[in-house]
């Protein structure tokens, strides 16, 4: 059995905001809020324009409203404006939980209060980021998990305090935010910035405005912009091509050629390091360890529409799992296996199950070209997922790729309380009608291969469940594990599988 271990999740996302808000509607809802007087004041100035691209001074009075530039400003060129408040304290020094708190003299603004205020007066979005990120002053709030971070004992977790990337109930309230923060808000471009600043000072009783900057957000087709920057994903060793509906064939070809160029350069560098053999004026590079050249793999293309489901191939966990899927599936095919049963537990977008089915399909097509009378191999691919939306996405992705893969909710008896609650709510929703739980004939030791790209903690808890799905002699590939969590995962699965080990690693 194989355990694939790779890096922690680093998620990035892009929010698309379309903001054309009627001032009457926008501020009517705020009339009963604590900030209603500010909201009404701001709405009166709603249609005024300013063009500010400078960092503010200490006071809003020092900010010049450049009315003279209004004639030169194309109001159709900008849809949103971003106001970023800089280096704010995470919490008020005169907070309510302070024994000396006096509301009459509370003049310090905290980032949470500011965020709520900005949303009340019509911000389309508000985000809080660490002002000290990537500097010597950075003080991470969510530390990397410790060596035993897969423990299921809450008492053990609490004793380790900051060694976990966890927020437990209200025990961590007030801790899960940085010491100094930047607060960014997007407003419709027609909103008067100086009015917002004055309203902020009035509401929080500030002697001077906080430092801030103003930037315009271009009014462009953001979907197209993001798509153009999202190139096809090529896995280096397993040679999967993960493309998306907007990718043209020439773009995919270019990405494959770039990958081959990088691999050729790396191979030449490795061969150069092992020795140089000169024959006249010709230099022949060779690698003493490569007596037998591996059979060249063909690229396997998969088209995905990720939506809200995890698994688009960008993350190292998915890439390492894809390597494992191709290696183990081809190993079975070369052993003349007539049929393969594959389960992707925590299927997300269905990429791993689709990849396994696509490998079998393409392998059979190539073999039939060489040997027209050869028999075909078959594969039954099953996905298990607690997210009903992801199940629909995975089923659609399988259809797009012309492979058979059916996705199910997990067996209810195998779930802990939290997962059971999620599944039960999903089953009660009308829109999820037709989504089934894993049937009895597929809920047993019937699978040759099982892939689970989740996280270390749930993987440890799922060890008996996943072991109950894999037949004798079958293999399991696990991912979503930090290098310092590997020992806990290996220990959990060694009870059920032989030779559990770290097979590969990328970025820790």
Tab-separated table of C-alpha atoms in Angstrom:
chain	number	residue	atom	x	y	z
A	1	UNK	CA	0.000	0.000	0.000
A	2	UNK	CA	1.115	3.521	-0.693
A	3	UNK	CA	0.666	6.763	1.209
A	4	UNK	CA	1.149	9.890	-0.877
A	5	UNK	CA	2.105	12.881	1.239
A	6	UNK	CA	2.206	16.450	0.063
A	7	UNK	CA	1.913	20.089	0.988
A	8	UNK	CA	-0.634	22.141	2.896
A	9	UNK	CA	-3.497	23.785	1.078
A	10	UNK	CA	-2.872	27.257	-0.206
A	11	UNK	CA	-6.090	28.524	-1.608
A	12	UNK	CA	-6.510	31.569	-3.699
A	13	UNK	CA	-9.757	32.957	-4.986
A	14	UNK	CA	-11.051	35.822	-7.066
A	15	UNK	CA	-14.318	37.565	-6.264
A	16	UNK	CA	-16.279	39.175	-9.023
A	17	UNK	CA	-18.395	42.095	-7.943
A	18	UNK	CA	-20.999	43.794	-10.105
A	19	UNK	CA	-22.033	46.906	-8.312
A	20	UNK	CA	-24.714	49.243	-9.514
A	21	UNK	CA	-26.803	49.947	-6.441
A	22	UNK	CA	-29.755	52.250	-6.062
A	23	UNK	CA	-29.019	54.607	-3.212
A	24	UNK	CA	-32.615	54.479	-2.027
A	25	UNK	CA	-32.603	50.706	-1.749
A	26	UNK	CA	-29.033	50.486	-0.504
A	27	UNK	CA	-29.603	52.708	2.477
A	28	UNK	CA	-33.192	51.928	3.311
A	29	UNK	CA	-32.067	48.605	4.742
A	30	UNK	CA	-29.545	50.406	6.910
A	31	UNK	CA	-32.041	52.824	8.455
A	32	UNK	CA	-32.511	50.711	11.580
A	33	UNK	CA	-28.827	49.970	12.076
A	34	UNK	CA	-26.442	51.738	14.486
A	35	UNK	CA	-24.893	53.401	11.455
A	36	UNK	CA	-28.168	54.705	9.969
A	37	UNK	CA	-27.267	58.355	10.459
A	38	UNK	CA	-24.031	57.773	8.576
A	39	UNK	CA	-25.772	55.806	5.850
A	40	UNK	CA	-28.282	58.579	5.258
A	41	UNK	CA	-25.524	61.179	5.203
A	42	UNK	CA	-23.561	59.169	2.669
A	43	UNK	CA	-26.547	58.495	0.405
A	44	UNK	CA	-27.052	62.240	-0.085
A	45	UNK	CA	-23.634	62.391	-1.696
A	46	UNK	CA	-24.045	59.097	-3.543
A	47	UNK	CA	-23.818	60.493	-7.060
A	48	UNK	CA	-20.834	62.729	-6.516
A	49	UNK	CA	-17.518	61.793	-8.102
A	50	UNK	CA	-13.945	62.061	-6.933
A	51	UNK	CA	-10.743	60.867	-8.504
A	52	UNK	CA	-8.177	60.026	-5.816
A	53	UNK	CA	-5.028	58.047	-6.424
A	54	UNK	CA	-2.866	59.288	-3.542
A	55	UNK	CA	-2.099	58.033	-0.049
A	56	UNK	CA	-3.983	60.070	2.509
A	57	UNK	CA	-2.442	62.365	5.087
A	58	UNK	CA	-3.235	62.276	8.786
A	59	UNK	CA	-6.550	64.072	8.422
A	60	UNK	CA	-9.302	63.891	5.843
A	61	UNK	CA	-9.331	67.708	5.623
A	62	UNK	CA	-5.924	67.469	3.961
A	63	UNK	CA	-7.314	65.346	1.141
A	64	UNK	CA	-8.154	67.447	-1.863
A	65	UNK	CA	-11.349	66.654	-3.707
A	66	UNK	CA	-10.214	67.110	-7.279
A	67	UNK	CA	-13.482	68.394	-8.702
A	68	UNK	CA	-11.601	70.070	-11.549
A	69	UNK	CA	-10.673	66.667	-12.880
A	70	UNK	CA	-14.282	65.445	-13.106
A	71	UNK	CA	-14.629	66.587	-16.702
A	72	UNK	CA	-11.638	64.469	-17.718
A	73	UNK	CA	-12.781	61.390	-15.859
A	74	UNK	CA	-14.716	58.857	-17.889
A	75	UNK	CA	-17.393	57.541	-15.539
A	76	UNK	CA	-17.884	54.478	-17.727
A	77	UNK	CA	-14.237	53.415	-17.365
A	78	UNK	CA	-14.482	52.383	-13.719
A	79	UNK	CA	-17.148	50.263	-12.070
A	80	UNK	CA	-15.633	49.927	-8.599
A	81	UNK	CA	-13.272	51.841	-6.373
A	82	UNK	CA	-11.154	50.254	-3.650
A	83	UNK	CA	-10.460	52.083	-0.393
A	84	UNK	CA	-7.754	50.419	1.686
A	85	UNK	CA	-7.292	51.447	5.315
A	86	UNK	CA	-3.717	50.769	6.361
A	87	UNK	CA	-2.065	49.286	9.445
A	88	UNK	CA	-5.056	49.284	11.772
A	89	UNK	CA	-4.963	47.612	15.207
A	90	UNK	CA	-6.774	44.297	15.384
A	91	UNK	CA	-8.782	45.335	18.435
A	92	UNK	CA	-9.601	48.529	20.257
A	93	UNK	CA	-7.347	49.385	23.184
A	94	UNK	CA	-10.493	50.560	24.907
A	95	UNK	CA	-12.579	47.486	24.071
A	96	UNK	CA	-15.779	46.485	25.841
A	97	UNK	CA	-14.046	43.599	27.604
A	98	UNK	CA	-11.575	46.037	29.170
A	99	UNK	CA	-12.230	46.730	32.875
A	100	UNK	CA	-11.616	50.419	32.262
A	101	UNK	CA	-13.902	50.657	29.241
A	102	UNK	CA	-15.664	54.011	28.915
A	103	UNK	CA	-17.983	54.354	25.879
A	104	UNK	CA	-17.898	58.127	26.211
A	105	UNK	CA	-14.196	58.276	25.405
A	106	UNK	CA	-13.847	55.273	23.122
A	107	UNK	CA	-11.974	56.687	20.151
A	108	UNK	CA	-10.103	53.622	18.919
A	109	UNK	CA	-11.462	51.749	15.930
A	110	UNK	CA	-10.946	47.998	15.537
A	111	UNK	CA	-10.925	46.203	12.208
A	112	UNK	CA	-14.084	44.167	12.805
A	113	UNK	CA	-16.089	47.253	13.695
A	114	UNK	CA	-14.738	49.073	10.661
A	115	UNK	CA	-15.617	46.132	8.398
A	116	UNK	CA	-19.201	46.054	9.629
A	117	UNK	CA	-19.505	49.827	9.253
A	118	UNK	CA	-18.246	49.757	5.656
A	119	UNK	CA	-20.725	47.025	4.729
A	120	UNK	CA	-23.555	48.987	6.375
A	121	UNK	CA	-22.928	52.076	4.250
A	122	UNK	CA	-22.902	50.188	0.967
A	123	UNK	CA	-19.554	48.447	0.409
A	124	UNK	CA	-19.817	45.625	-2.118
A	125	UNK	CA	-17.137	43.652	-0.270
A	126	UNK	CA	-14.721	44.023	2.623
A	127	UNK	CA	-11.561	42.026	3.288
A	128	UNK	CA	-9.022	42.001	6.121
A	129	UNK	CA	-5.356	41.195	5.423
A	130	UNK	CA	-2.155	41.135	7.444
A	131	UNK	CA	-0.269	44.450	7.214
A	132	UNK	CA	2.969	42.760	8.257
A	133	UNK	CA	2.835	39.845	5.849
A	134	UNK	CA	6.277	38.755	4.589
A	135	UNK	CA	8.054	41.152	6.942
A	136	UNK	CA	10.118	40.488	10.095
A	137	UNK	CA	7.154	41.801	12.123
A	138	UNK	CA	4.773	39.152	10.782
A	139	UNK	CA	3.065	37.196	13.556
A	140	UNK	CA	1.123	34.269	12.034
A	141	UNK	CA	-2.270	33.668	13.579
A	142	UNK	CA	-2.775	30.190	12.151
A	143	UNK	CA	0.436	28.248	12.706
A	144	UNK	CA	1.346	25.046	10.892
A	145	UNK	CA	-0.055	21.963	12.651
A	146	UNK	CA	2.289	20.102	14.979
A	147	UNK	CA	3.636	16.594	14.671
A	148	UNK	CA	0.569	15.005	16.287
A	149	UNK	CA	-1.958	17.283	14.707
A	150	UNK	CA	-4.022	14.348	13.499
A	151	UNK	CA	-5.191	13.618	17.019
A	152	UNK	CA	-8.937	13.347	17.497
A	153	UNK	CA	-8.715	14.206	21.193
A	154	UNK	CA	-9.986	17.748	21.771
A	155	UNK	CA	-8.197	17.924	25.147
A	156	UNK	CA	-4.902	17.178	23.406
A	157	UNK	CA	-5.620	19.932	20.923
A	158	UNK	CA	-6.325	22.499	23.617
A	159	UNK	CA	-3.099	21.735	25.483
A	160	UNK	CA	-1.044	22.525	22.392
A	161	UNK	CA	-2.600	25.989	21.988
A	162	UNK	CA	-1.082	27.719	18.952
A	163	UNK	CA	0.412	24.622	17.326
A	164	UNK	CA	-2.834	23.958	15.473
A	165	UNK	CA	-4.445	25.699	12.536
A	166	UNK	CA	-7.815	25.364	14.252
A	167	UNK	CA	-10.472	27.621	15.710
A	168	UNK	CA	-12.393	25.814	18.421
A	169	UNK	CA	-15.823	27.221	19.249
A	170	UNK	CA	-15.466	30.573	21.022
A	171	UNK	CA	-12.199	29.690	22.757
A	172	UNK	CA	-10.250	31.389	19.998
A	173	UNK	CA	-12.403	34.496	19.632
A	174	UNK	CA	-10.176	37.540	19.414
A	175	UNK	CA	-7.097	35.491	18.539
A	176	UNK	CA	-7.761	34.630	14.924
A	177	UNK	CA	-6.789	38.031	13.574
A	178	UNK	CA	-3.441	39.751	13.096
A	179	UNK	CA	-1.972	42.490	15.259
A	180	UNK	CA	-2.003	45.058	12.440
A	181	UNK	CA	-4.384	44.774	9.529
A	182	UNK	CA	-5.278	46.385	6.241
A	183	UNK	CA	-9.002	46.657	5.561
A	184	UNK	CA	-9.992	46.890	1.894
A	185	UNK	CA	-13.496	47.823	0.748
A	186	UNK	CA	-14.971	48.027	-2.742
A	187	UNK	CA	-17.538	50.757	-3.380
A	188	UNK	CA	-19.368	51.878	-6.507
A	189	UNK	CA	-17.118	54.393	-8.230
A	190	UNK	CA	-19.765	57.109	-7.975
A	191	UNK	CA	-19.584	57.172	-4.176
A	192	UNK	CA	-17.832	60.178	-2.633
A	193	UNK	CA	-14.663	58.991	-0.846
A	194	UNK	CA	-14.307	62.075	1.338
A	195	UNK	CA	-17.864	61.576	2.612
A	196	UNK	CA	-17.034	58.003	3.586
A	197	UNK	CA	-13.971	59.167	5.508
A	198	UNK	CA	-15.883	61.922	7.305
A	199	UNK	CA	-18.652	59.468	8.173
A	200	UNK	CA	-16.080	57.061	9.572
A	201	UNK	CA	-14.536	59.746	11.776
A	202	UNK	CA	-17.956	60.848	12.999
A	203	UNK	CA	-19.146	57.325	13.806
A	204	UNK	CA	-16.010	56.199	15.639
A	205	UNK	CA	-15.239	59.589	17.215
A	206	UNK	CA	-11.779	59.696	15.657
A	207	UNK	CA	-9.606	62.817	16.026
A	208	UNK	CA	-8.096	62.148	12.584
A	209	UNK	CA	-8.778	59.843	9.676
A	210	UNK	CA	-6.813	56.607	9.471
A	211	UNK	CA	-4.256	56.305	6.699
A	212	UNK	CA	-5.762	54.952	3.518
A	213	UNK	CA	-5.226	54.643	-0.203
A	214	UNK	CA	-7.695	54.762	-3.082
A	215	UNK	CA	-7.465	52.736	-6.279
A	216	UNK	CA	-9.833	52.345	-9.191
A	217	UNK	CA	-10.872	48.868	-10.265
A	218	UNK	CA	-11.147	48.568	-14.079
A	219	UNK	CA	-14.568	47.765	-15.478
A	220	UNK	CA	-13.609	44.745	-17.542
A	221	UNK	CA	-14.876	41.274	-18.319
A	222	UNK	CA	-13.342	39.670	-15.245
A	223	UNK	CA	-14.431	36.159	-16.217
A	224	UNK	CA	-12.575	36.450	-19.505
A	225	UNK	CA	-9.618	38.050	-17.754
A	226	UNK	CA	-9.335	35.186	-15.271
A	227	UNK	CA	-9.779	32.561	-17.964
A	228	UNK	CA	-6.962	34.031	-20.022
A	229	UNK	CA	-4.607	33.788	-17.051
A	230	UNK	CA	-5.690	30.224	-16.210
A	231	UNK	CA	-3.586	28.086	-18.519
A	232	UNK	CA	-3.975	24.320	-18.992
A	233	UNK	CA	-2.397	22.310	-16.181
A	234	UNK	CA	0.133	19.675	-17.221
A	235	UNK	CA	1.335	17.084	-14.717
A	236	UNK	CA	5.017	16.464	-15.271
A	237	UNK	CA	5.369	12.714	-14.765
A	238	UNK	CA	1.872	11.306	-15.179
A	239	UNK	CA	1.301	13.466	-18.287
A	240	UNK	CA	-2.276	14.451	-17.617
A	241	UNK	CA	-3.553	17.546	-19.399
A	242	UNK	CA	-6.239	19.280	-17.361
A	243	UNK	CA	-7.992	21.727	-19.638
A	244	UNK	CA	-11.047	23.890	-19.198
A	245	UNK	CA	-13.917	24.625	-21.599
A	246	UNK	CA	-12.434	27.910	-22.822
A	247	UNK	CA	-9.052	26.407	-23.752
A	248	UNK	CA	-8.463	26.134	-27.494
A	249	UNK	CA	-6.396	23.259	-28.871
A	250	UNK	CA	-3.484	25.521	-29.791
A	251	UNK	CA	-3.267	26.760	-26.188
A	252	UNK	CA	-3.202	23.184	-24.915
A	253	UNK	CA	-0.546	22.225	-27.470
A	254	UNK	CA	1.624	25.158	-26.435
A	255	UNK	CA	1.390	24.150	-22.769
A	256	UNK	CA	2.419	20.559	-23.600
A	257	UNK	CA	5.356	21.773	-25.682
A	258	UNK	CA	6.515	24.004	-22.841
A	259	UNK	CA	6.396	21.074	-20.427
A	260	UNK	CA	8.411	18.883	-22.814
A	261	UNK	CA	10.984	21.635	-23.212
A	262	UNK	CA	11.395	21.936	-19.437
A	263	UNK	CA	11.725	18.163	-19.071
A	264	UNK	CA	14.331	18.006	-21.842
A	265	UNK	CA	16.392	20.725	-20.192
A	266	UNK	CA	16.208	18.963	-16.823
A	267	UNK	CA	17.195	15.637	-18.396
A	268	UNK	CA	20.191	17.184	-20.164
A	269	UNK	CA	21.303	18.826	-16.927
A	270	UNK	CA	21.054	15.498	-15.091
A	271	UNK	CA	22.983	13.700	-17.826
A	272	UNK	CA	25.685	16.361	-17.819
A	273	UNK	CA	26.158	15.862	-14.077
A	274	UNK	CA	26.748	12.125	-14.485
A	275	UNK	CA	29.608	12.482	-16.951
A	276	UNK	CA	30.694	13.668	-20.382
A	277	UNK	CA	31.991	11.426	-23.161
A	278	UNK	CA	33.824	13.148	-26.005
A	279	UNK	CA	34.141	11.729	-29.518
A	280	UNK	CA	35.963	14.196	-31.707
A	281	UNK	CA	34.085	17.476	-31.661
A	282	UNK	CA	30.804	15.892	-30.542
A	283	UNK	CA	29.832	15.810	-26.885
A	284	UNK	CA	27.541	12.899	-25.982
A	285	UNK	CA	25.680	13.182	-22.704
A	286	UNK	CA	24.628	9.977	-21.011
A	287	UNK	CA	23.212	8.843	-17.706
A	288	UNK	CA	24.810	5.707	-16.315
A	289	UNK	CA	21.640	4.926	-14.356
A	290	UNK	CA	19.373	4.906	-17.415
A	291	UNK	CA	20.246	1.598	-19.058
A	292	UNK	CA	16.644	0.983	-19.988
A	293	UNK	CA	14.508	3.794	-21.276
A	294	UNK	CA	10.950	3.861	-19.963
A	295	UNK	CA	8.187	3.422	-22.460
A	296	UNK	CA	7.090	6.885	-23.547
A	297	UNK	CA	3.692	7.847	-22.181
A	298	UNK	CA	1.052	9.631	-24.205
A	299	UNK	CA	-0.748	12.637	-22.796
A	300	UNK	CA	-4.207	12.000	-21.359
A	301	UNK	CA	-6.570	14.953	-21.670
A	302	UNK	CA	-9.280	15.719	-19.115
A	303	UNK	CA	-11.722	18.614	-19.417
A	304	UNK	CA	-12.960	20.026	-16.123
A	305	UNK	CA	-15.520	22.551	-15.027
A	306	UNK	CA	-14.462	22.902	-11.406
A	307	UNK	CA	-17.192	25.197	-10.146
A	308	UNK	CA	-17.217	25.067	-6.350
A	309	UNK	CA	-15.742	21.557	-6.202
A	310	UNK	CA	-12.140	20.992	-5.158
A	311	UNK	CA	-9.801	19.322	-7.609
A	312	UNK	CA	-8.749	21.352	-10.646
A	313	UNK	CA	-5.151	20.123	-10.654
A	314	UNK	CA	-3.511	23.334	-9.446
A	315	UNK	CA	-2.739	22.033	-5.980
A	316	UNK	CA	0.200	19.685	-5.262
A	317	UNK	CA	-2.136	17.237	-3.507
A	318	UNK	CA	-4.095	16.682	-6.721
A	319	UNK	CA	-0.973	16.445	-8.884
A	320	UNK	CA	0.646	13.837	-6.638
A	321	UNK	CA	-2.560	11.826	-6.554
A	322	UNK	CA	-2.738	11.931	-10.350
A	323	UNK	CA	0.803	10.529	-10.509
A	324	UNK	CA	-0.243	7.698	-8.195
A	325	UNK	CA	-3.433	7.040	-10.150
A	326	UNK	CA	-1.615	6.678	-13.464
A	327	UNK	CA	1.193	4.519	-12.083
A	328	UNK	CA	-1.080	2.061	-10.280
A	329	UNK	CA	-3.705	1.905	-13.028
A	330	UNK	CA	-1.119	1.216	-15.742
A	331	UNK	CA	0.517	-1.377	-13.495
A	332	UNK	CA	-2.767	-3.304	-13.370
A	333	UNK	CA	-3.305	-2.908	-17.117
A	334	UNK	CA	0.174	-4.251	-17.912
A	335	UNK	CA	-0.552	-7.245	-15.700
A	336	UNK	CA	-3.445	-8.012	-18.095
A	337	UNK	CA	-6.174	-7.177	-15.590
A	338	UNK	CA	-9.502	-7.544	-17.380
A	339	UNK	CA	-11.392	-5.277	-14.993
A	340	UNK	CA	-10.495	-2.653	-12.406
A	341	UNK	CA	-12.640	-1.261	-9.626
A	342	UNK	CA	-11.617	2.238	-8.534
A	343	UNK	CA	-13.054	4.439	-5.763
A	344	UNK	CA	-12.283	8.122	-5.254
A	345	UNK	CA	-13.222	8.927	-1.648
A	346	UNK	CA	-13.753	12.670	-1.269
A	347	UNK	CA	-14.158	12.982	-5.020
A	348	UNK	CA	-14.633	16.760	-5.304
A	349	UNK	CA	-14.633	17.542	-9.033
A	350	UNK	CA	-14.176	13.823	-9.790
A	351	UNK	CA	-10.759	14.433	-11.362
A	352	UNK	CA	-9.062	11.332	-9.886
A	353	UNK	CA	-11.790	8.896	-10.890
A	354	UNK	CA	-12.075	10.468	-14.345
A	355	UNK	CA	-8.292	10.231	-14.706
A	356	UNK	CA	-8.298	6.512	-13.889
A	357	UNK	CA	-11.096	5.828	-16.377
A	358	UNK	CA	-9.387	7.936	-19.060
A	359	UNK	CA	-6.109	6.030	-18.608
A	360	UNK	CA	-7.888	2.713	-19.188
A	361	UNK	CA	-9.793	4.081	-22.193
A	362	UNK	CA	-6.698	5.536	-23.889
A	363	UNK	CA	-4.601	2.460	-23.074
A	364	UNK	CA	-7.146	0.200	-24.776
A	365	UNK	CA	-7.305	2.477	-27.825
A	366	UNK	CA	-3.539	2.389	-28.291
A	367	UNK	CA	-3.379	-1.366	-27.766
A	368	UNK	CA	-6.118	-2.048	-30.301
A	369	UNK	CA	-4.210	-0.019	-32.894
A	370	UNK	CA	-1.197	-2.272	-32.388
A	371	UNK	CA	-3.147	-5.487	-31.844
A	372	UNK	CA	-6.646	-5.254	-33.380
A	373	UNK	CA	-7.662	-8.624	-31.953
A	374	UNK	CA	-6.596	-7.846	-28.372
A	375	UNK	CA	-9.247	-7.874	-25.645
A	376	UNK	CA	-10.277	-4.687	-23.883
A	377	UNK	CA	-9.934	-3.892	-20.201
A	378	UNK	CA	-12.779	-2.317	-18.277
A	379	UNK	CA	-12.929	-0.087	-15.248
A	380	UNK	CA	-15.760	0.756	-12.870
A	381	UNK	CA	-15.110	4.112	-11.232
A	382	UNK	CA	-17.027	5.298	-8.182
A	383	UNK	CA	-16.840	8.623	-6.359
A	384	UNK	CA	-17.884	9.258	-2.757
A	385	UNK	CA	-18.496	12.806	-1.555
A	386	UNK	CA	-20.479	14.492	1.261
A	387	UNK	CA	-21.086	17.661	-0.796
A	388	UNK	CA	-24.146	17.248	-3.020
A	389	UNK	CA	-23.109	20.158	-5.260
A	390	UNK	CA	-19.729	18.521	-5.848
A	391	UNK	CA	-21.492	15.270	-6.765
A	392	UNK	CA	-23.434	17.022	-9.517
A	393	UNK	CA	-20.255	18.686	-10.793
A	394	UNK	CA	-18.340	15.391	-10.778
A	395	UNK	CA	-21.145	13.601	-12.651
A	396	UNK	CA	-21.192	16.367	-15.283
A	397	UNK	CA	-17.394	16.265	-15.640
A	398	UNK	CA	-17.506	12.508	-16.198
A	399	UNK	CA	-20.087	12.929	-18.977
A	400	UNK	CA	-18.010	15.649	-20.649
A	401	UNK	CA	-15.027	13.302	-20.747
A	402	UNK	CA	-16.980	10.344	-22.067
A	403	UNK	CA	-16.218	8.064	-19.109
A	404	UNK	CA	-18.421	6.133	-16.758
A	405	UNK	CA	-18.214	7.435	-13.196
A	406	UNK	CA	-21.059	7.496	-10.728
A	407	UNK	CA	-20.782	9.621	-7.584
A	408	UNK	CA	-22.601	8.954	-4.313
A	409	UNK	CA	-23.067	10.269	-0.820
A	410	UNK	CA	-21.235	8.052	1.702
A	411	UNK	CA	-22.886	5.270	3.646
A	412	UNK	CA	-24.596	6.914	6.620
A	413	UNK	CA	-23.321	4.318	9.105
A	414	UNK	CA	-19.715	5.255	8.284
A	415	UNK	CA	-20.041	8.953	9.198
A	416	UNK	CA	-19.165	10.913	12.314
A	417	UNK	CA	-21.678	13.379	13.726
A	418	UNK	CA	-20.475	16.376	11.717
A	419	UNK	CA	-20.383	14.579	8.364
A	420	UNK	CA	-23.724	12.902	9.107
A	421	UNK	CA	-25.324	16.299	9.683
A	422	UNK	CA	-24.031	17.539	6.309
A	423	UNK	CA	-25.285	14.457	4.471
A	424	UNK	CA	-28.710	14.482	6.138
A	425	UNK	CA	-29.252	18.134	5.218
A	426	UNK	CA	-28.223	17.379	1.639
A	427	UNK	CA	-30.692	14.496	1.404
A	428	UNK	CA	-33.551	16.682	2.637
A	429	UNK	CA	-33.136	19.344	-0.060
A	430	UNK	CA	-35.395	19.037	-3.076
A	431	UNK	CA	-32.666	20.070	-5.495
A	432	UNK	CA	-30.662	17.002	-4.445
A	433	UNK	CA	-33.389	14.584	-5.421
A	434	UNK	CA	-31.840	11.690	-7.303
A	435	UNK	CA	-28.498	11.783	-5.458
A	436	UNK	CA	-28.056	8.438	-3.747
A	437	UNK	CA	-25.948	7.053	-0.945
A	438	UNK	CA	-23.350	4.417	-1.768
A	439	UNK	CA	-25.315	1.214	-2.567
A	440	UNK	CA	-24.669	-1.958	-0.623
A	441	UNK	CA	-23.032	-3.799	-3.544
A	442	UNK	CA	-20.423	-1.021	-3.826
A	443	UNK	CA	-19.936	-0.572	-0.104
A	444	UNK	CA	-17.520	-3.369	0.661
A	445	UNK	CA	-14.088	-4.788	-0.151
A	446	UNK	CA	-14.552	-4.687	-3.902
A	447	UNK	CA	-12.000	-2.067	-5.019
A	448	UNK	CA	-8.575	-2.685	-6.491
A	449	UNK	CA	-7.585	0.953	-6.019
A	450	UNK	CA	-8.746	3.621	-3.581
A	451	UNK	CA	-7.654	7.269	-3.727
A	452	UNK	CA	-8.438	9.763	-0.961
A	453	UNK	CA	-7.214	13.330	-1.287
A	454	UNK	CA	-8.644	14.946	1.831
A	455	UNK	CA	-6.739	16.146	4.929
A	456	UNK	CA	-4.680	14.314	7.533
A	457	UNK	CA	-7.136	14.579	10.400
A	458	UNK	CA	-10.189	13.153	8.584
A	459	UNK	CA	-7.972	10.564	6.887
A	460	UNK	CA	-6.934	9.211	10.277
A	461	UNK	CA	-10.559	8.955	11.354
A	462	UNK	CA	-11.543	7.303	8.056
A	463	UNK	CA	-8.888	4.585	8.205
A	464	UNK	CA	-11.344	1.758	9.136
A	465	UNK	CA	-13.884	2.986	6.566
A	466	UNK	CA	-11.415	3.145	3.663
A	467	UNK	CA	-9.831	-0.163	4.648
A	468	UNK	CA	-13.278	-1.770	4.452
A	469	UNK	CA	-13.518	-0.782	0.768
A	470	UNK	CA	-10.207	-2.178	-0.521
A	471	UNK	CA	-10.006	-5.843	-1.504
A	472	UNK	CA	-7.141	-8.098	-0.444
A	473	UNK	CA	-4.074	-7.160	-2.482
A	474	UNK	CA	-5.544	-3.771	-3.381
A	475	UNK	CA	-3.791	-0.437	-2.960
A	476	UNK	CA	-4.687	2.854	-1.361
A	477	UNK	CA	-3.266	6.316	-2.106
A	478	UNK	CA	-3.687	9.075	0.464
A	479	UNK	CA	-2.974	12.768	0.020
A	480	UNK	CA	-3.604	16.141	1.613
A	481	UNK	CA	-1.034	15.442	4.329
A	482	UNK	CA	1.732	17.716	5.604
A	483	UNK	CA	5.176	16.157	5.942
A	484	UNK	CA	5.067	16.530	9.719
A	485	UNK	CA	1.708	14.706	9.804
A	486	UNK	CA	2.875	11.691	7.808
A	487	UNK	CA	3.798	9.606	10.838
A	488	UNK	CA	0.272	9.814	12.278
A	489	UNK	CA	-1.320	8.829	8.965
A	490	UNK	CA	1.104	5.959	8.382
A	491	UNK	CA	0.436	4.679	11.898
A	492	UNK	CA	-3.348	4.798	11.423
A	493	UNK	CA	-3.269	2.801	8.156
A	494	UNK	CA	-0.546	0.330	9.142
A	495	UNK	CA	-3.182	-1.464	11.196
A	496	UNK	CA	-5.023	-2.355	7.979
A	497	UNK	CA	-2.382	-2.326	5.191
A	498	UNK	CA	1.102	-3.700	4.710
A	499	UNK	CA	4.097	-1.539	3.778
A	500	UNK	CA	2.477	1.850	4.330
A	501	UNK	CA	5.020	4.549	3.514
A	502	UNK	CA	5.503	8.047	2.131
A	503	UNK	CA	5.671	7.563	-1.626
A	504	UNK	CA	6.211	11.136	-2.781
A	505	UNK	CA	6.297	14.690	-1.501
A	506	UNK	CA	6.050	18.173	-2.959
A	507	UNK	CA	6.579	21.492	-1.186
A	508	UNK	CA	6.497	19.921	2.304
